[in-house]
CSV table of C-alpha atoms in Angstrom, one decimal:
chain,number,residue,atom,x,y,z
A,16,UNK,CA,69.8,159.9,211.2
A,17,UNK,CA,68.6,159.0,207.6
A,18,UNK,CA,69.9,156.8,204.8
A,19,UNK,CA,71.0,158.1,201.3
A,20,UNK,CA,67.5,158.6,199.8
A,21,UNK,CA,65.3,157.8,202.2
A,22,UNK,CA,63.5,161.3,202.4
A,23,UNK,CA,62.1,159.7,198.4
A,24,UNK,CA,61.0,156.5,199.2
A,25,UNK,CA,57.4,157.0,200.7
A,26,UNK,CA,56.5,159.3,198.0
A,27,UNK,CA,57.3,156.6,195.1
A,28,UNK,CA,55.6,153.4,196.9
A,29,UNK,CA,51.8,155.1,196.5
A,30,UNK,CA,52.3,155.1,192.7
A,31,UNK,CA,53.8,152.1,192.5
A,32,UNK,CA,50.3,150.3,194.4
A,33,UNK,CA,48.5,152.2,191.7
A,34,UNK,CA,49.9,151.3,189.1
A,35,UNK,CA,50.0,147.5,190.1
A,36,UNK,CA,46.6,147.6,190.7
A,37,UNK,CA,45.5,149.2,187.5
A,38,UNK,CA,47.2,146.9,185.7
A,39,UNK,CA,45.3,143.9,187.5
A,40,UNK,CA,42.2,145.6,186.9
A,41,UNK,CA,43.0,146.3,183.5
A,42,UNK,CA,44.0,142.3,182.9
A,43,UNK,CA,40.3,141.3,184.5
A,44,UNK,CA,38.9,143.2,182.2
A,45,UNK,CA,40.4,142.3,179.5
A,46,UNK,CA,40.1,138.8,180.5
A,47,UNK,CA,36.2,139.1,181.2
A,48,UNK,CA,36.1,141.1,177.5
A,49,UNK,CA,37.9,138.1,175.7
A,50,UNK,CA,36.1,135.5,176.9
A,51,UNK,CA,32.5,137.1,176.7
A,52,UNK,CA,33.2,137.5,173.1
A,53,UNK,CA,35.2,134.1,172.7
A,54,UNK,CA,33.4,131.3,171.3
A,55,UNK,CA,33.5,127.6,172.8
A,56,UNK,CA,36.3,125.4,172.2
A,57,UNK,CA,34.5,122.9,170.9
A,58,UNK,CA,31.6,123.0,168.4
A,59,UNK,CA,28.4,122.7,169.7
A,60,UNK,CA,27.3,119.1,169.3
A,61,UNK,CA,23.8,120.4,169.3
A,62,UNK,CA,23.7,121.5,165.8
A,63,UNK,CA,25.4,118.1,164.9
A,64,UNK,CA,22.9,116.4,166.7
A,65,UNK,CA,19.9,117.9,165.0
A,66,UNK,CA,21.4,117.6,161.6
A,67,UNK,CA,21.1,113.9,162.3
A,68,UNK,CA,18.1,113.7,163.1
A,69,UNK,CA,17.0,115.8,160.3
A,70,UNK,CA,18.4,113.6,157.7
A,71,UNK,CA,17.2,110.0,159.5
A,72,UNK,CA,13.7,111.4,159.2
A,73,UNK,CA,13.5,111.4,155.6
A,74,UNK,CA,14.6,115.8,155.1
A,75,UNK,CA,16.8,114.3,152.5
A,76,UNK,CA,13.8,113.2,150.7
A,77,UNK,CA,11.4,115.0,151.5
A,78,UNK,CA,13.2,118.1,151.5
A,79,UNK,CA,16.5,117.8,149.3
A,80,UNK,CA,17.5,121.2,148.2
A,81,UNK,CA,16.2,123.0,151.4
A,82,UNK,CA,18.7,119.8,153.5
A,83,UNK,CA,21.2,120.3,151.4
A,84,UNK,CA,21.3,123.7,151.7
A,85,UNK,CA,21.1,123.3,155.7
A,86,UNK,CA,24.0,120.9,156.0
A,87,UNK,CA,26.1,122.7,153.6
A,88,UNK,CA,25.6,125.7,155.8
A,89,UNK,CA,26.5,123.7,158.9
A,90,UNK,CA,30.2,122.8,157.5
A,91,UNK,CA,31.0,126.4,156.5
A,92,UNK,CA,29.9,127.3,160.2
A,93,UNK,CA,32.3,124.5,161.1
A,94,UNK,CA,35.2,125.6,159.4
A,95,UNK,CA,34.5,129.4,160.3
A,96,UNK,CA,34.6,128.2,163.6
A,97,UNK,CA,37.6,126.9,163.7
A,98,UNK,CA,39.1,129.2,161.8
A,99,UNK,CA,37.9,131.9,164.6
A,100,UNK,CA,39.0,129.8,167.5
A,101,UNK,CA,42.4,129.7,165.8
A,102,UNK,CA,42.8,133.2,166.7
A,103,UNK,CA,44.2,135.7,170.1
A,104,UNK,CA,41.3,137.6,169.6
A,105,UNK,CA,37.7,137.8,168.8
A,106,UNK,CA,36.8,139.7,165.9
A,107,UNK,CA,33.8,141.2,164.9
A,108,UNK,CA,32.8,137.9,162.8
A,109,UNK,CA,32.2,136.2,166.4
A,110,UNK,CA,28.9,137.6,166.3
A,111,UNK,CA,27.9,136.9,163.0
A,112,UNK,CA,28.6,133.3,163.5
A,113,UNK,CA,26.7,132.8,166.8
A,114,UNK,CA,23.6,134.5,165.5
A,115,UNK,CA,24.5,131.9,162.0
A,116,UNK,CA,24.4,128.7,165.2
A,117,UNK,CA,20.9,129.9,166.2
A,118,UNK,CA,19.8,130.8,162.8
A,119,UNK,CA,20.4,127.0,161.8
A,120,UNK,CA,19.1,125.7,165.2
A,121,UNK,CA,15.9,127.0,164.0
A,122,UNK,CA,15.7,126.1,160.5
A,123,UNK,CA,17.2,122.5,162.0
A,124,UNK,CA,14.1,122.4,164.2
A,125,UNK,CA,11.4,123.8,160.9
A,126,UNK,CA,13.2,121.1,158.9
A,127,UNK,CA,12.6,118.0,161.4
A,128,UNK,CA,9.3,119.2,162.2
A,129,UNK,CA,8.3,119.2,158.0
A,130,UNK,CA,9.8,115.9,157.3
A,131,UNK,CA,8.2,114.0,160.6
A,132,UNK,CA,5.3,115.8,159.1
A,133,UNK,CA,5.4,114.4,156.2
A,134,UNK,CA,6.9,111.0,157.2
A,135,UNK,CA,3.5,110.7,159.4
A,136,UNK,CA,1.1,111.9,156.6
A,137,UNK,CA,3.4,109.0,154.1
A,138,UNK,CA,2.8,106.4,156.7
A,139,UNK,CA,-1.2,107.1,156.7
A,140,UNK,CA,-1.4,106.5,152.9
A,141,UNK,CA,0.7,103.5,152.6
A,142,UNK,CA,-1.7,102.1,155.9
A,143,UNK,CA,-4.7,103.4,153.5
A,144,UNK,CA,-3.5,101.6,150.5
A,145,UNK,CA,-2.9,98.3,152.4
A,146,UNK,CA,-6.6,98.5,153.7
A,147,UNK,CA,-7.7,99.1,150.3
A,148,UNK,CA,-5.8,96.2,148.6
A,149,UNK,CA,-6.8,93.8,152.0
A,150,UNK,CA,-10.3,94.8,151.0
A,151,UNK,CA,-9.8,94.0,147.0
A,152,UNK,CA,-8.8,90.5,148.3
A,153,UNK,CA,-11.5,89.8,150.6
A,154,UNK,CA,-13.7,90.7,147.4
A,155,UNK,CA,-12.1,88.4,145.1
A,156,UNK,CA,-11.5,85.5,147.8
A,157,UNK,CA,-15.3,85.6,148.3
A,158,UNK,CA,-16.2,84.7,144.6
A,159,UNK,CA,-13.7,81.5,144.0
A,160,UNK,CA,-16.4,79.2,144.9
A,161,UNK,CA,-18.6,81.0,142.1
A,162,UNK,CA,-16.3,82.0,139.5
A,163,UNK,CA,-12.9,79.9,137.7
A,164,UNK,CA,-9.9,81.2,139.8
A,165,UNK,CA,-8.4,78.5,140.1
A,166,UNK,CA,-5.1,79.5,137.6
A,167,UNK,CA,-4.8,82.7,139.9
A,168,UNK,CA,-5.7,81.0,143.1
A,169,UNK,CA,-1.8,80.9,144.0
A,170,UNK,CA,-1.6,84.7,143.3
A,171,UNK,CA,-4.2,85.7,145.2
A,172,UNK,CA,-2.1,83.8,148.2
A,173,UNK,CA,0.9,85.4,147.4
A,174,UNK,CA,-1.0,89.0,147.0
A,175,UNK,CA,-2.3,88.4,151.0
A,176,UNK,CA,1.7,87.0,152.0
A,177,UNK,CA,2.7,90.2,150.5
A,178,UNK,CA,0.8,92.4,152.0
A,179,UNK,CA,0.5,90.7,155.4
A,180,UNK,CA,4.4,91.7,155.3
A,181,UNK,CA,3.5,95.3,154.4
A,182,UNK,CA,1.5,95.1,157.5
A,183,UNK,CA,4.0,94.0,159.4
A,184,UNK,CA,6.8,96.2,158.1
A,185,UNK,CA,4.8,99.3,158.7
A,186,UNK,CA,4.2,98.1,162.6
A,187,UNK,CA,7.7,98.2,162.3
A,188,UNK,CA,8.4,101.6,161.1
A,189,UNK,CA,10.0,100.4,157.7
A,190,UNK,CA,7.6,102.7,155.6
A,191,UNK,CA,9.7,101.9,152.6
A,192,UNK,CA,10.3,98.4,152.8
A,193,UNK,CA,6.0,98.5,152.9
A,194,UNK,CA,6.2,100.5,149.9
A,195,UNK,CA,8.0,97.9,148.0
A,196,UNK,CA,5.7,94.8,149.6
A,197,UNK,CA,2.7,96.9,148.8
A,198,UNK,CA,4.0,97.6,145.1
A,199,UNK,CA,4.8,94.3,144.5
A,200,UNK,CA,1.3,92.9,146.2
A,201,UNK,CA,-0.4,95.3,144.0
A,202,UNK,CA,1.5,93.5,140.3
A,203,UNK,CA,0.7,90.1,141.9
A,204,UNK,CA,-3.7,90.8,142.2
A,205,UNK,CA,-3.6,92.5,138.4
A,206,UNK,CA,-3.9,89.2,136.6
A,207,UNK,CA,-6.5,87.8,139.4
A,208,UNK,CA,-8.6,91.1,138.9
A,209,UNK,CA,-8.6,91.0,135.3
A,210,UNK,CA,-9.8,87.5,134.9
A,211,UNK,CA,-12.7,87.6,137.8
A,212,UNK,CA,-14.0,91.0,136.0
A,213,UNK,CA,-13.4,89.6,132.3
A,214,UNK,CA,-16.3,86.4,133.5
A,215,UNK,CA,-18.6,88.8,135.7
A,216,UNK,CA,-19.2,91.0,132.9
A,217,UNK,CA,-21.7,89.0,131.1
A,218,UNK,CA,-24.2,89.6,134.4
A,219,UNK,CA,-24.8,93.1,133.4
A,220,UNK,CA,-24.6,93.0,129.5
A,221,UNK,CA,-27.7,93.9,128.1
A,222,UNK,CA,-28.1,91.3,125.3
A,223,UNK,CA,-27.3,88.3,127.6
A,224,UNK,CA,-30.1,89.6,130.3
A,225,UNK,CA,-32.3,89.6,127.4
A,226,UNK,CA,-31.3,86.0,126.4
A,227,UNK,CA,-32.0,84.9,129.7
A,228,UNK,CA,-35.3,86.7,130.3
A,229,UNK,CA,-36.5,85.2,126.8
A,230,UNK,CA,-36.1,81.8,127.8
A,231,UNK,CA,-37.8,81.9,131.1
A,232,UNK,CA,-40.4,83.9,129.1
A,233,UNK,CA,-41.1,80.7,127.2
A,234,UNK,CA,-40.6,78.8,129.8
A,235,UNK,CA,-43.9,80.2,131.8
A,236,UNK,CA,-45.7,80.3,128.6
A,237,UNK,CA,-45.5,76.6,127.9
A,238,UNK,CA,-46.2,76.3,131.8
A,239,UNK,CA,-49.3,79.0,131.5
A,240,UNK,CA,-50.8,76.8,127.7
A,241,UNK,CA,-50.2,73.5,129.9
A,242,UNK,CA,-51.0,74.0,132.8
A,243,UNK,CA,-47.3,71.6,133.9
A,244,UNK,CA,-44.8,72.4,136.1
A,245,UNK,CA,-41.9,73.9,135.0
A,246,UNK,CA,-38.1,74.6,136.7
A,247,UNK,CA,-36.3,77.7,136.8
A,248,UNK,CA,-33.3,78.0,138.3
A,249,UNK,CA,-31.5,81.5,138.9
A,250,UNK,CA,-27.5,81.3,139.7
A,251,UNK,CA,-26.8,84.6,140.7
A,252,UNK,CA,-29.3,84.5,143.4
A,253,UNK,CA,-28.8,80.8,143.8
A,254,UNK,CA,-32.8,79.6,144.1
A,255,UNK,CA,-34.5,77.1,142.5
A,256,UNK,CA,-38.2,78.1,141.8
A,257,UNK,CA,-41.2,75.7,140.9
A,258,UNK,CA,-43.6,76.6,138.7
A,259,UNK,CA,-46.9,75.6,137.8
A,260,UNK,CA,-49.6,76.8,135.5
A,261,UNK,CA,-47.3,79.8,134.9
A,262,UNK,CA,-47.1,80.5,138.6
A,263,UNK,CA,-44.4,80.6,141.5
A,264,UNK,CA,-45.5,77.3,143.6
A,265,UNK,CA,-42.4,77.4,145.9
A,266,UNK,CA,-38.4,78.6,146.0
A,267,UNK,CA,-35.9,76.7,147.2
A,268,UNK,CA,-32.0,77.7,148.1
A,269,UNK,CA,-29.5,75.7,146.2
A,270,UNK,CA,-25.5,75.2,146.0
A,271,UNK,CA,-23.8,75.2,143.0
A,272,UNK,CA,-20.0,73.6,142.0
A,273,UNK,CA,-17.0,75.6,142.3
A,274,UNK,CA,-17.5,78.0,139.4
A,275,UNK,CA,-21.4,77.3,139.7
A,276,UNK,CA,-21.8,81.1,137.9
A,277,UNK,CA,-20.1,80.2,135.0
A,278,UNK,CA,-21.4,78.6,132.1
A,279,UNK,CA,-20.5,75.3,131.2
A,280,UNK,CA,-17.6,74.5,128.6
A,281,UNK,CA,-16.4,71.7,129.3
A,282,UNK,CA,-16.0,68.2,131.4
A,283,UNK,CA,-14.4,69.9,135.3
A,284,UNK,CA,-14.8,73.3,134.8
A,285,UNK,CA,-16.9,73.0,137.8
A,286,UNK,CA,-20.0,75.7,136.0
A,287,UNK,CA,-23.2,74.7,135.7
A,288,UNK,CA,-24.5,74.7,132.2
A,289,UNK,CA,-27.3,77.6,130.8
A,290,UNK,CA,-30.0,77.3,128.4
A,291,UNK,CA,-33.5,75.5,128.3
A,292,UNK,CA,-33.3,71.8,129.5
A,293,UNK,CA,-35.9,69.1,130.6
A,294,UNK,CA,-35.7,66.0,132.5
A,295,UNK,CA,-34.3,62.9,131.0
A,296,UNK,CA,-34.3,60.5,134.2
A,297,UNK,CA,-35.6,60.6,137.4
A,298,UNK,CA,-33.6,58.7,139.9
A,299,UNK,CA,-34.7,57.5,142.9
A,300,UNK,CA,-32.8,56.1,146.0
A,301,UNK,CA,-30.2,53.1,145.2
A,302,UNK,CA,-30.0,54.7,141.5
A,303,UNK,CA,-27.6,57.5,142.3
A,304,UNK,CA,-25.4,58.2,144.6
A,305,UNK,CA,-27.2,61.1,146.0
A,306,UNK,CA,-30.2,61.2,148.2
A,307,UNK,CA,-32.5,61.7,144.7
A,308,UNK,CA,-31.7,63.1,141.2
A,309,UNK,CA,-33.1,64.4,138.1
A,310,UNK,CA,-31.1,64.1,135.5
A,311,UNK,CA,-31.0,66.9,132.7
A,312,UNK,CA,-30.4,66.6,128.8
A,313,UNK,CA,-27.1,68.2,128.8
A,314,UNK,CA,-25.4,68.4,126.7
A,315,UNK,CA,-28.0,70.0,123.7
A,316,UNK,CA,-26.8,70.6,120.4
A,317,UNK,CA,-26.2,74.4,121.2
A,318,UNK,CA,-23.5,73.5,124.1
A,319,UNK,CA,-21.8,70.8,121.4
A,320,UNK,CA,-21.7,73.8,118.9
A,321,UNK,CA,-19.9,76.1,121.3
A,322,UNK,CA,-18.0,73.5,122.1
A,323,UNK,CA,-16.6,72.9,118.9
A,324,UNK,CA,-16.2,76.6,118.2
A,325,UNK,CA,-14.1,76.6,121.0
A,326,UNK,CA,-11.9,73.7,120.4
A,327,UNK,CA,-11.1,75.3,117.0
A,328,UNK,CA,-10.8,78.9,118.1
A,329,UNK,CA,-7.9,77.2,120.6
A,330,UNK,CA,-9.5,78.0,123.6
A,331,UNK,CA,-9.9,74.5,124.8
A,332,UNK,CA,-6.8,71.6,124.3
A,333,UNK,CA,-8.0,68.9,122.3
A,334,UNK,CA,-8.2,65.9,124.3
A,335,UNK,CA,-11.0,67.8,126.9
A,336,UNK,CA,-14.5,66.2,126.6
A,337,UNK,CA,-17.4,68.5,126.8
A,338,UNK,CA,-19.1,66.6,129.8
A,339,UNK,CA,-21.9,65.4,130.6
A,340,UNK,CA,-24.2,64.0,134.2
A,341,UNK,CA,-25.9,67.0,134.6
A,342,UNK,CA,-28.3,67.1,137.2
A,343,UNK,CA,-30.5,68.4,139.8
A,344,UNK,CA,-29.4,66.3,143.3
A,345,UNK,CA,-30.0,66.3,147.1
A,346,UNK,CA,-27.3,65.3,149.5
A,347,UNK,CA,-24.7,62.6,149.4
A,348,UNK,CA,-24.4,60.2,152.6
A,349,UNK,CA,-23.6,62.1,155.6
A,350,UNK,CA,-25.4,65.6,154.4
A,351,UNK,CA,-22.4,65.9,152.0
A,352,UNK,CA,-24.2,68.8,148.9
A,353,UNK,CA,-21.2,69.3,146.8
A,354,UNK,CA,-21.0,69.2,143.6
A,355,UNK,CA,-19.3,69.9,140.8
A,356,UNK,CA,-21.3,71.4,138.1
A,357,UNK,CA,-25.0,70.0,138.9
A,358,UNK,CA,-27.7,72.0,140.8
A,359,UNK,CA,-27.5,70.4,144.8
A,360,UNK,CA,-30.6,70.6,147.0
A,361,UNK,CA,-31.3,69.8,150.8
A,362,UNK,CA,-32.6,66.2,150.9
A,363,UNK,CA,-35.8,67.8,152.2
A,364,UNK,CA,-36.3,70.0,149.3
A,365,UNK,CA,-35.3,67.5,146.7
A,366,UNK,CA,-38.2,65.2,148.1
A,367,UNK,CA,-40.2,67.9,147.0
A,368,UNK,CA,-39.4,68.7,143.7
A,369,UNK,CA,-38.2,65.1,142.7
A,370,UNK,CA,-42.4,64.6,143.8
A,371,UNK,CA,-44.0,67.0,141.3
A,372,UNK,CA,-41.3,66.8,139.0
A,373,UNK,CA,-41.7,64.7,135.7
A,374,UNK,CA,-39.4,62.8,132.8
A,375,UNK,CA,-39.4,65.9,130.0
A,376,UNK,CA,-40.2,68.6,132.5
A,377,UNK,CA,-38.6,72.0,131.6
A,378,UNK,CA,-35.9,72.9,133.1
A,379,UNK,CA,-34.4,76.8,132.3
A,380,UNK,CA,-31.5,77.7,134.1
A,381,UNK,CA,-30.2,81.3,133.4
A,382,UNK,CA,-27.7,83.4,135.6
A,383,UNK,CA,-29.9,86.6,136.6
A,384,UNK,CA,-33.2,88.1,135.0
A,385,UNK,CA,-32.5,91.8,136.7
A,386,UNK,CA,-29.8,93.7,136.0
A,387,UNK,CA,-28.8,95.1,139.4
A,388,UNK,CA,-28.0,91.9,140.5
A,389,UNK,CA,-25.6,91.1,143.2
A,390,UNK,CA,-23.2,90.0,140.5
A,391,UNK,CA,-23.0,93.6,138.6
A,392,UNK,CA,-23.3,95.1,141.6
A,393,UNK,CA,-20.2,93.4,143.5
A,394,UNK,CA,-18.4,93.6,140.0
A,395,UNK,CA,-18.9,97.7,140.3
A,396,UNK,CA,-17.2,97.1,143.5
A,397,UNK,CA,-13.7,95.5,141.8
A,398,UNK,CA,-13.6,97.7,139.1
A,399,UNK,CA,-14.1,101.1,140.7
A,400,UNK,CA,-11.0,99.7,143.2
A,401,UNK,CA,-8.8,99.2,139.8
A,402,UNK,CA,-9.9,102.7,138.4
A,403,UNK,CA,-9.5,104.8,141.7
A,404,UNK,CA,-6.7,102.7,143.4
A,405,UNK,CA,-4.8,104.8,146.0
A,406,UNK,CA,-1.8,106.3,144.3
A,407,UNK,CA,1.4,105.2,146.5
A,408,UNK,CA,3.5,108.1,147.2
A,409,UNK,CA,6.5,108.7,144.6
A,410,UNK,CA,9.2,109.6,146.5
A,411,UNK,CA,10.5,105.9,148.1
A,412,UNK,CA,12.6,106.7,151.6
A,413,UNK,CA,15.5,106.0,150.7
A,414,UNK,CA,18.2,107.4,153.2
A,415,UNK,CA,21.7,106.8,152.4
A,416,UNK,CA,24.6,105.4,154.6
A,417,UNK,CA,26.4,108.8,156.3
């Protein structure tokens, strides 16, 4: 017998499994929708990554507006994407904003890719620079034994501390520190170049060539009339060469003081003195304290007039002495051939010019008699550095604390 209702129940429970299962479907669905269409939870550190590495590699400087631009765009994606996440659903801006993330990834990636460009090709000039300057100093350093330095000597040391710290802080990466050591080097070696160039110029000026070719001129003349034996000596070229009856007899390599290629002023200048001389005294061994000398007639009435002119133009203090003990020497004990203004020969070569030389023998000593000598030529050299000096580049890395 049946219960009250019973003949209903088995045509309800069908429905009711459809319905439940609709409904399940329906919340999968819905589920799978959301979440395809949801964006993450948390923003993607990726961007955030590459924005710092964009701006420690220089895109700040390199590239301001176009950064600026970038990183302003990454904190309005920020808040949008918060501002998204905040709410039940996904809207249609969802989109927008993910194809904004990949849009920036890129630009992220063309921006890091410029500025290590760039870092790179700012790293290569500031390494070409320092090889220049190191090469300006080599050329200077190699004429202090020839030329009066010796004011600027301690900023030519501090010009090769300098940039051996460039060096140094480019091996390290720290391009702009370099920058500032490489600057700095650069104000340090302006006072050396100017005075190194200021006493090499006389080498190539045309009247002083001719002044030195005029006197050796006469020199062979007299040697040519006479028949006698007559000295030359050439600075820039450093010889010695023997004459007699107006013809080269022999040539012979000699060392001069410490600023040899200069022309005498004064008592420890260190130059050896110019102009047409002869020999006042020939001393032989126990007269001198070199192995031999011939001592010269220095100084001659034109040195004490420049002198003078010199005292009283202010160029020279009052209590210096204009010098004197000029002479043409072989070797101290030992081999020792310094000097200190005076013409110094090997002992072996002084025995053969102290032999044919003579008390009143001329003596001419100029600097150079052509003028594409070594002199002009190495003083091309310094001042085509100072007129075509690699331009640093302008924009000094300087990243700021984030």
């Amino acid at each position: 017998m049946r219960g009250w209702g019973s003949g209903r129940q088995p045509a309800k429970q069908p429905v009711v499994w459809l319905a439940a299962g609709a409904l399940i479907m329906l919340s999968f669905l819905f589920v799978n929708w959301w979440k395809a269409d949801r964006l993450p939870q948390i923003f993607p550190p990726q961007l955030e990554s590459l924005d710092q590495q964009v701006w420690s590699h220089g895109a700040e400087v390199y590239s301001l507006e176009r950064y600026h631009a970038f990183h302003h765009d990454i904190t309005d994606l920020r808040i949008q994407w918060r501002r998204e996440q905040a709410r039940w659903w996904p809207t249609a801006d969802t989109h927008t904003l993910q194809a904004t993330y990949q849009n920036l990834l890129q630009e992220g990636s063309t921006l890091l890719e410029n500025s290590n460009h760039q870092k790179f090709t700012r790293h290569k000039q500031l390494t070409t620079a320092l090889e220049s300057e190191r090469g300006q100093v080599t050329r200077l350093r190699a004429l202090t034994g020839l030329f009066d330095v010796r004011r600027n000597l301690r900023a030519l040391s501090v010009t090769e501390g300098l940039l051996n710290q460039a060096a140094s802080r480019l091996g390290q990466d720290r391009d702009n520190h370099a920058h500032i050591l490489l600057g700095q080097a650069r104000e340090s070696l302006l006072p050396v170049e100017s005075q190194v160039m200021a006493q090499m110029e006389r080498y190539g000026n045309v009247s002083q060539l001719a002044k030195w070719n005029l006197w050796v001129t006469n020199t062979l003349d007299w040697s040519s009339r006479t028949g006698g034996t007559v000295i030359v000596v050439l600075k820039a070229s450093r010889q010695l060469v023997l004459y007699q009856n107006g013809k080269i007899l022999r040539r012979f390599p000699i060392d001069l003081g410490f600023s040899g290629l200069q022309d005498k002023l004064q008592e420890g200048d260190g130059a050896t003195p110019e102009g047409q001389f002869h020999i006042l005294q020939k001393k032989g061994p126990g007269s001198t304290k070199f192995h031999k000398a011939l001592l010269l007639n220095y100084p001659t009435n034109e040195h004490r007039r420049r002198f003078q002119e010199a005292k009283l133009k202010g160029r020279l203090a009052g209590h210096r002495s204009i010098g004197g003990l000029i002479e043409i020497h072989g070797q101290q004990p030992y081999g020792n051939s310094t000097t200190n203004g005076c013409i110094a020969l090997h002992n072996t070569d002084m025995d053969a010019v102290f032999h044919l030389a003579k008390e009143g023998t001329p003596v001419t000593v100029v600097g150079a008699l052509q003028p594409d000598n070594w002199v002009v030529k190495a003083l091309g050299d310094i001042t085509d550095h100072t007129r075509q000096r690699i331009v640093l580049p302008t924009n000094s890395l300087t990243v700021r604390n984030r």
